[in-house]
Short mmCIF file of C-alpha atoms in Angstrom, two decimals:
data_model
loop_
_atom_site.label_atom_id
_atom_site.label_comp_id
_atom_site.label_asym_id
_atom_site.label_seq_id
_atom_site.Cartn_x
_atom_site.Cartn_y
_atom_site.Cartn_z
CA UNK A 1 145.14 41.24 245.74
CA UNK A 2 146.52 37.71 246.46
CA UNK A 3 149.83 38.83 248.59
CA UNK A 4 151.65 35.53 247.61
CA UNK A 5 151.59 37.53 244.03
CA UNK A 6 153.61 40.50 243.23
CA UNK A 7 151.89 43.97 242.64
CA UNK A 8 151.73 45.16 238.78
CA UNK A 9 154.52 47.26 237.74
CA UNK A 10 152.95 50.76 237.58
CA UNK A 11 152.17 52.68 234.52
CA UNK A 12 154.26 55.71 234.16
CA UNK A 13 152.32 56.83 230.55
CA UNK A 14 151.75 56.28 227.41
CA UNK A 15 152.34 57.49 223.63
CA UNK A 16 150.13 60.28 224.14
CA UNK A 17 151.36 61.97 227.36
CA UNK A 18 154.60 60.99 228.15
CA UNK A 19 156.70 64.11 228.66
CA UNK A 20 159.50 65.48 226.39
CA UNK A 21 163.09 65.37 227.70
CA UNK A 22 166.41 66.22 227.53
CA UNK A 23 169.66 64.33 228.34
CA UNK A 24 172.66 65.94 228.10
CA UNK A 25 176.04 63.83 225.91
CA UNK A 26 179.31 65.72 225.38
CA UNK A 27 178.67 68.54 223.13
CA UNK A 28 174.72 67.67 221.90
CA UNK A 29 171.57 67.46 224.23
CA UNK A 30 169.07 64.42 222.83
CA UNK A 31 165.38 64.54 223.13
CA UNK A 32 163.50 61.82 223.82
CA UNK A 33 160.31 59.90 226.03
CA UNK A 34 160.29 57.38 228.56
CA UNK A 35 157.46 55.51 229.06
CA UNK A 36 155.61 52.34 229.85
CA UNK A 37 156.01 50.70 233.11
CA UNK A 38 158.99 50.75 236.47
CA UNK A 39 160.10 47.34 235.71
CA UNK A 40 161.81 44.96 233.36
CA UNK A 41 164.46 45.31 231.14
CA UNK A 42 163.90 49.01 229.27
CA UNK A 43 163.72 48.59 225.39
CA UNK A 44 165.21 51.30 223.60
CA UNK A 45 163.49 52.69 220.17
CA UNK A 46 165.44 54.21 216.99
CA UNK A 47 163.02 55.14 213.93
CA UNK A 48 164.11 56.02 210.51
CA UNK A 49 165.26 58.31 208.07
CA UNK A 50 163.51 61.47 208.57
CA UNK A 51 161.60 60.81 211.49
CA UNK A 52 161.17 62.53 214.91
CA UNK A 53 159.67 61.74 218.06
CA UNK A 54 156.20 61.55 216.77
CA UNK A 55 157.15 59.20 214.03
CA UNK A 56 156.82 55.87 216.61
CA UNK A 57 153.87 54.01 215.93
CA UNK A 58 152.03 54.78 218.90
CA UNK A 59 149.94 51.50 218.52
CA UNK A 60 153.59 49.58 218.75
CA UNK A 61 154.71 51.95 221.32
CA UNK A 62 152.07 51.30 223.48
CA UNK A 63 151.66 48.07 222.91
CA UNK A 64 155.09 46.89 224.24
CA UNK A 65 155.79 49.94 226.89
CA UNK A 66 152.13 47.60 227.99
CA UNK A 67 154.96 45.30 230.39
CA UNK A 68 158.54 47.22 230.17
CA UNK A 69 160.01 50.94 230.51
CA UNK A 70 159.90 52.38 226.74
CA UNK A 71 162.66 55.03 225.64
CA UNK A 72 161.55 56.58 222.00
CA UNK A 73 165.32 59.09 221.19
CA UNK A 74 165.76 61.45 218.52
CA UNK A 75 169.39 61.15 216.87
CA UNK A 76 171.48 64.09 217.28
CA UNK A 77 170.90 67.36 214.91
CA UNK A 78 166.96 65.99 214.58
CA UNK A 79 163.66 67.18 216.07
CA UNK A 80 164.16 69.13 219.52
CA UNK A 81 168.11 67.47 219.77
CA UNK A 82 170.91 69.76 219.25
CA UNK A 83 174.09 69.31 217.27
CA UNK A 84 174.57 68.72 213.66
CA UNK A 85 172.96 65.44 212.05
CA UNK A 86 175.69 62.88 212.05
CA UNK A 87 177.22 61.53 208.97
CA UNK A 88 177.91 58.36 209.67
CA UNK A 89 176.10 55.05 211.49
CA UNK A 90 178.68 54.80 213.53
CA UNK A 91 178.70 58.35 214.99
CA UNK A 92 174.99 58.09 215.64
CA UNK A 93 175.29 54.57 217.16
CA UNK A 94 177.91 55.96 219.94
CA UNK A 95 175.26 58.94 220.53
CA UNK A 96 172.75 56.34 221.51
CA UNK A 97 175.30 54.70 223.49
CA UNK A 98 176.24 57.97 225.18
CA UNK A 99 172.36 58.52 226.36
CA UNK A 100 172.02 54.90 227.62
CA UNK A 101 174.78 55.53 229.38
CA UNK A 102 173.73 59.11 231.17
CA UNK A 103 170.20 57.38 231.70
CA UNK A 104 172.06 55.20 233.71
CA UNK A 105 170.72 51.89 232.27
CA UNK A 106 172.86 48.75 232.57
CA UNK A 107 171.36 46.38 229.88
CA UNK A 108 168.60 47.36 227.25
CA UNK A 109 166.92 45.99 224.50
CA UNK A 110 167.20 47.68 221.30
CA UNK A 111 164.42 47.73 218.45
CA UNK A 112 165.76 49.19 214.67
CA UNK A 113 163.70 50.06 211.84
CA UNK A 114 165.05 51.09 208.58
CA UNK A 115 167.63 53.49 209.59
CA UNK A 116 167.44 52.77 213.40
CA UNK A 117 168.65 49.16 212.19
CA UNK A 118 171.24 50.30 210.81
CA UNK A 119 172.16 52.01 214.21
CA UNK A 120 170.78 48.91 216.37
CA UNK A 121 173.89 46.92 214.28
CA UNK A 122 176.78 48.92 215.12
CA UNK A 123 175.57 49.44 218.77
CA UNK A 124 175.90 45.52 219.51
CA UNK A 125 178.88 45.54 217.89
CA UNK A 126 180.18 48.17 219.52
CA UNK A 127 178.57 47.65 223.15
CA UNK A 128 177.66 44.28 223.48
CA UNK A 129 177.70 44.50 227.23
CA UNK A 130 174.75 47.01 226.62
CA UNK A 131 172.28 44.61 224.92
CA UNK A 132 170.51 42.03 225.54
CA UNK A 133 168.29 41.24 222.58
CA UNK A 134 167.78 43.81 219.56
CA UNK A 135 164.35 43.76 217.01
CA UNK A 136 165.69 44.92 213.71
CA UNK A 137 162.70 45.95 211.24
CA UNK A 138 162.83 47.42 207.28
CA UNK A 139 166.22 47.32 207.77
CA UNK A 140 169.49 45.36 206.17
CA UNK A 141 173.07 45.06 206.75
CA UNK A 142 175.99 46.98 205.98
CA UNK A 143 176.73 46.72 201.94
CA UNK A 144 173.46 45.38 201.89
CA UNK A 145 171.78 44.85 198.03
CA UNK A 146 169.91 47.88 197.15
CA UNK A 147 170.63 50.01 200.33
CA UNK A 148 173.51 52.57 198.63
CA UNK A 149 170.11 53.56 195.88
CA UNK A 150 167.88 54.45 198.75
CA UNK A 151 167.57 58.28 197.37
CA UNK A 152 167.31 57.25 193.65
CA UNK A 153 164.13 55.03 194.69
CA UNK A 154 162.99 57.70 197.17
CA UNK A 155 163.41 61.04 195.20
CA UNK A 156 160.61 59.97 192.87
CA UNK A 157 158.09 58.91 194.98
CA UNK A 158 158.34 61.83 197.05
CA UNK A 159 157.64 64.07 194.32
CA UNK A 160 154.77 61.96 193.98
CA UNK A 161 153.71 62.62 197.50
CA UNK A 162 153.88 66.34 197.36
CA UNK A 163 152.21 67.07 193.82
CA UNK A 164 149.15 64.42 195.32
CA UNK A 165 149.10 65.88 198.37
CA UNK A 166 150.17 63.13 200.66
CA UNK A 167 152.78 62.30 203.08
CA UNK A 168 155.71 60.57 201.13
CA UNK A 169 155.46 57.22 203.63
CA UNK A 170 151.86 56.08 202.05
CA UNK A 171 154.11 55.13 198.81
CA UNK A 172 157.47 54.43 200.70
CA UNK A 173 156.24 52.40 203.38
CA UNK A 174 152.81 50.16 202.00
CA UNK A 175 152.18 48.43 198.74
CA UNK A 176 149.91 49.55 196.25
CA UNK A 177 147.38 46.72 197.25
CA UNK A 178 143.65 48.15 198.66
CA UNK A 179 144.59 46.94 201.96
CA UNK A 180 148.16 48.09 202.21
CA UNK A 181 146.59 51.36 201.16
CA UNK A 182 144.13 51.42 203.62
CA UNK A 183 146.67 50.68 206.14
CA UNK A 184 149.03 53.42 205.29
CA UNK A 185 145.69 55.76 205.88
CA UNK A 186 145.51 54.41 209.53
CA UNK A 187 149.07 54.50 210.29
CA UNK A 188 149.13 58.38 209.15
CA UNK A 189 145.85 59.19 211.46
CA UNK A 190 147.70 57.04 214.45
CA UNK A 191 150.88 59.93 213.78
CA UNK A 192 148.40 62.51 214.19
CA UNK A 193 146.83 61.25 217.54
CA UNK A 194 149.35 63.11 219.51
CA UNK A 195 148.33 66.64 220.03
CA UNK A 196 150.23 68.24 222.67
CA UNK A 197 154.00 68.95 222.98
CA UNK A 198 155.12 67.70 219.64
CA UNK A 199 158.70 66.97 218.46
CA UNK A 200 160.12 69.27 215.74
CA UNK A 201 159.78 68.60 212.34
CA UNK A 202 163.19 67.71 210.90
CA UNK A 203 165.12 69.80 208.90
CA UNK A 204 165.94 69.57 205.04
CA UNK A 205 169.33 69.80 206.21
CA UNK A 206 169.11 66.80 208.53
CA UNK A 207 167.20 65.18 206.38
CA UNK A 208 170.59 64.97 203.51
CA UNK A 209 172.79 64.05 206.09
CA UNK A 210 170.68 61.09 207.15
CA UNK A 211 170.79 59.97 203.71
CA UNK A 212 174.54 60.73 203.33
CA UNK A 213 174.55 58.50 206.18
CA UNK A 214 172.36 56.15 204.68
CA UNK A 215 174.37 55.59 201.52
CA UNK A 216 177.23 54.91 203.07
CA UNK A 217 176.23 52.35 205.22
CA UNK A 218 174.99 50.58 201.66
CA UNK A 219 178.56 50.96 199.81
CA UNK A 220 180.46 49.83 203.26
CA UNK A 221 182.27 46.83 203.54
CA UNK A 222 180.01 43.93 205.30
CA UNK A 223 180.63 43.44 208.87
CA UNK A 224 181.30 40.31 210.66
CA UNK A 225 177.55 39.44 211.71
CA UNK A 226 178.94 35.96 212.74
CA UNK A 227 179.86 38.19 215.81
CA UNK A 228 176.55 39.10 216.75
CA UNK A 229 175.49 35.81 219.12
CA UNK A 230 172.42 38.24 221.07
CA UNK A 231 169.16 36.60 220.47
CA UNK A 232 167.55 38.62 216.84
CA UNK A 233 164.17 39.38 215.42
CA UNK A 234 164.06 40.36 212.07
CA UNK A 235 160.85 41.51 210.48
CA UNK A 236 159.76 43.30 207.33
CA UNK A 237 157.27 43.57 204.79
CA UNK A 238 157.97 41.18 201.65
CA UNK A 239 157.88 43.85 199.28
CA UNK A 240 160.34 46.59 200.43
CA UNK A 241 161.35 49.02 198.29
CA UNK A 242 163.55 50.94 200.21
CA UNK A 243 165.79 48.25 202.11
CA UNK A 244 164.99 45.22 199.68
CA UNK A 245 163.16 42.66 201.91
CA UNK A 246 165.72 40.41 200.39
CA UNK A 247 168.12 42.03 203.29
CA UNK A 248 166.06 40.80 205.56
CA UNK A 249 166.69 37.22 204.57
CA UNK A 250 170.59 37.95 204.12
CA UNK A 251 170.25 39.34 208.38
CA UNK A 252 169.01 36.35 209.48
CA UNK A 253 171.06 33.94 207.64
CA UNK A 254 174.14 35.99 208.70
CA UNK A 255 173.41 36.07 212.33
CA UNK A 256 173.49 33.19 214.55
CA UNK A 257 171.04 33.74 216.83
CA UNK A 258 167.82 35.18 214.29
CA UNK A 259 164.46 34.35 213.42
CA UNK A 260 162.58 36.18 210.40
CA UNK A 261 159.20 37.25 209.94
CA UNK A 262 158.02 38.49 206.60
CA UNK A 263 154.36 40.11 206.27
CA UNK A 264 152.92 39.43 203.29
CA UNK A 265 151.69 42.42 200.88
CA UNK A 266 153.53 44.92 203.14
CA UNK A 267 156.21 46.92 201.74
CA UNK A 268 158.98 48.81 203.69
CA UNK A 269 156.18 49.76 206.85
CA UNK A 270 155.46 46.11 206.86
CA UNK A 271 155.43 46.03 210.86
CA UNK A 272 153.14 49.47 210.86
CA UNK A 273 150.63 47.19 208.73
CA UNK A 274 150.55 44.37 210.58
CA UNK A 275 150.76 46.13 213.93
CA UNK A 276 148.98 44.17 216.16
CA UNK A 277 150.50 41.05 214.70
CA UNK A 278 154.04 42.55 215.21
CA UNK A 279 153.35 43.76 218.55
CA UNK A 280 152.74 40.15 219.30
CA UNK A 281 155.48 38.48 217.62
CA UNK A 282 158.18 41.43 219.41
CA UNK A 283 156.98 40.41 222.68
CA UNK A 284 156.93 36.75 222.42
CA UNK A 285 160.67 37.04 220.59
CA UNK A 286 161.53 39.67 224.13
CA UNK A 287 159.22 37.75 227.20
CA UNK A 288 161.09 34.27 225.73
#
């Protein structure tokens, strides 16, 4: 090795292996995986409604835990975490404050899809200090169009799933196109890859709160984006269904500081489609 460069930050895993742990905030105990490498400023990962550990996209996951320390949490009341599923964003946003905190990290990046977006927003808002630059993905603002009828549009397509035998993100997530389609199949064998120590599944009870949650944050009063002045990425697919892709556009108009990135023929998963692309673009938005 040249010694007028510095060494490679070491590897401490990856999607596959990295351990499940526990960290310990007031009256809950959160699950969730570091990974990635020693150095550079950590990026922190909330997923969406319904999802556990195992619902990161490992091929994301990997991809930017490549060149920075990776943290994948579980919201309180979900998977292996303890406590009752919050209610609100809010309350979920000042758990994932709480374990930032107790992980002793002083500045993170943040990266939001769908739900976690929702979560991403009123962390900055509420601990700026925290964040440096936040990725927000299938996701929209508060009062955004469309949000508040995320169970109406979901209900039906679920049925769908379980009377075809599939899981409910193939029609949530990806267009009906050939090559969305084929795309959802990859995604759901990528979830699968993972064999040992897996999160739990979520429970049905969970699983309404989040969407309590969910339509709240839809029928709230907008916030004052304007106050947001951290560098943004927003991405989706242009056809969302669940968070209208038109939310996307409304994010990065609001926010001073945001780019946008739309995939083309990719619905609410857009960034699971076009993973390798999006891997790309997140990096280039974070190394800038």
């Amino acid at each position: 090795m040249n010694p007028s460069q510095p060494p490679q930050a070491a590897v401490a895993s990856g999607w596959k292996d990295a351990p499940t742990r526990i960290i310990d905030i007031s009256d809950a105990a959160l699950v969730y995986r570091k990974l990635g490498t020693t150095r550079g400023v950590p990026l922190v990962m909330l997923n969406h409604w319904g999802a556990v550990l195992d619902n990161f996209d490992p091929r994301i996951v990997d991809g930017l835990a490549a060149s920075r320390p990776m943290f994948t949490v579980n919201y309180r009341g979900v998977g292996g975490s303890s406590g009752q599923a919050p209610l609100t964003i809010a309350e979920m946003a000042r758990d994932v404050i709480a374990v930032i905190r107790a992980l002793g990290l002083k500045q993170v990046d943040l990266l939001g899809f769908s739900l976690g977006g929702f979560v991403a927003q009123e962390m900055v808002l509420e601990a700026p200090q925290l964040i440096r630059k936040v990725i927000l993905t299938g996701t929209g603002p508060a009062g955004g169009e469309g949000i508040g009828n995320v169970g109406r549009v979901s209900w039906p397509l679920i049925g769908k799933a379980m009377l075809t035998f599939r899981d409910p993100k193939f029609y949530l997530f990806f267009t009906a196109s050939k090559t969305s389609r084929r795309a959802a199949r990859a995604f759901l064998a990528r979830l699968k890859e993972r064999k040992a120590d897996r999160d739990k599944p979520i429970t049905v009870a969970a699983f309404r709160r989040q969407l309590t949650a969910i339509e709240a944050w839809g029928k709230q009063a907008p916030q004052d984006l304007g106050a947001i002045h951290k560098p943004v990425l927003v991405a989706n697919g242009d056809q969302d269904i669940m968070v209208p892709s038109r939310n996307s556009v409304e994010l990065a108009k609001r926010l001073p500081n945001a780019e946008l990135i739309l995939y083309k023929d990719a619905g609410h998963g857009g960034i699971f489609q076009y993973h390798d692309q999006f891997v790309r673009d997140a990096l280039a938005f974070l190394d800038a």
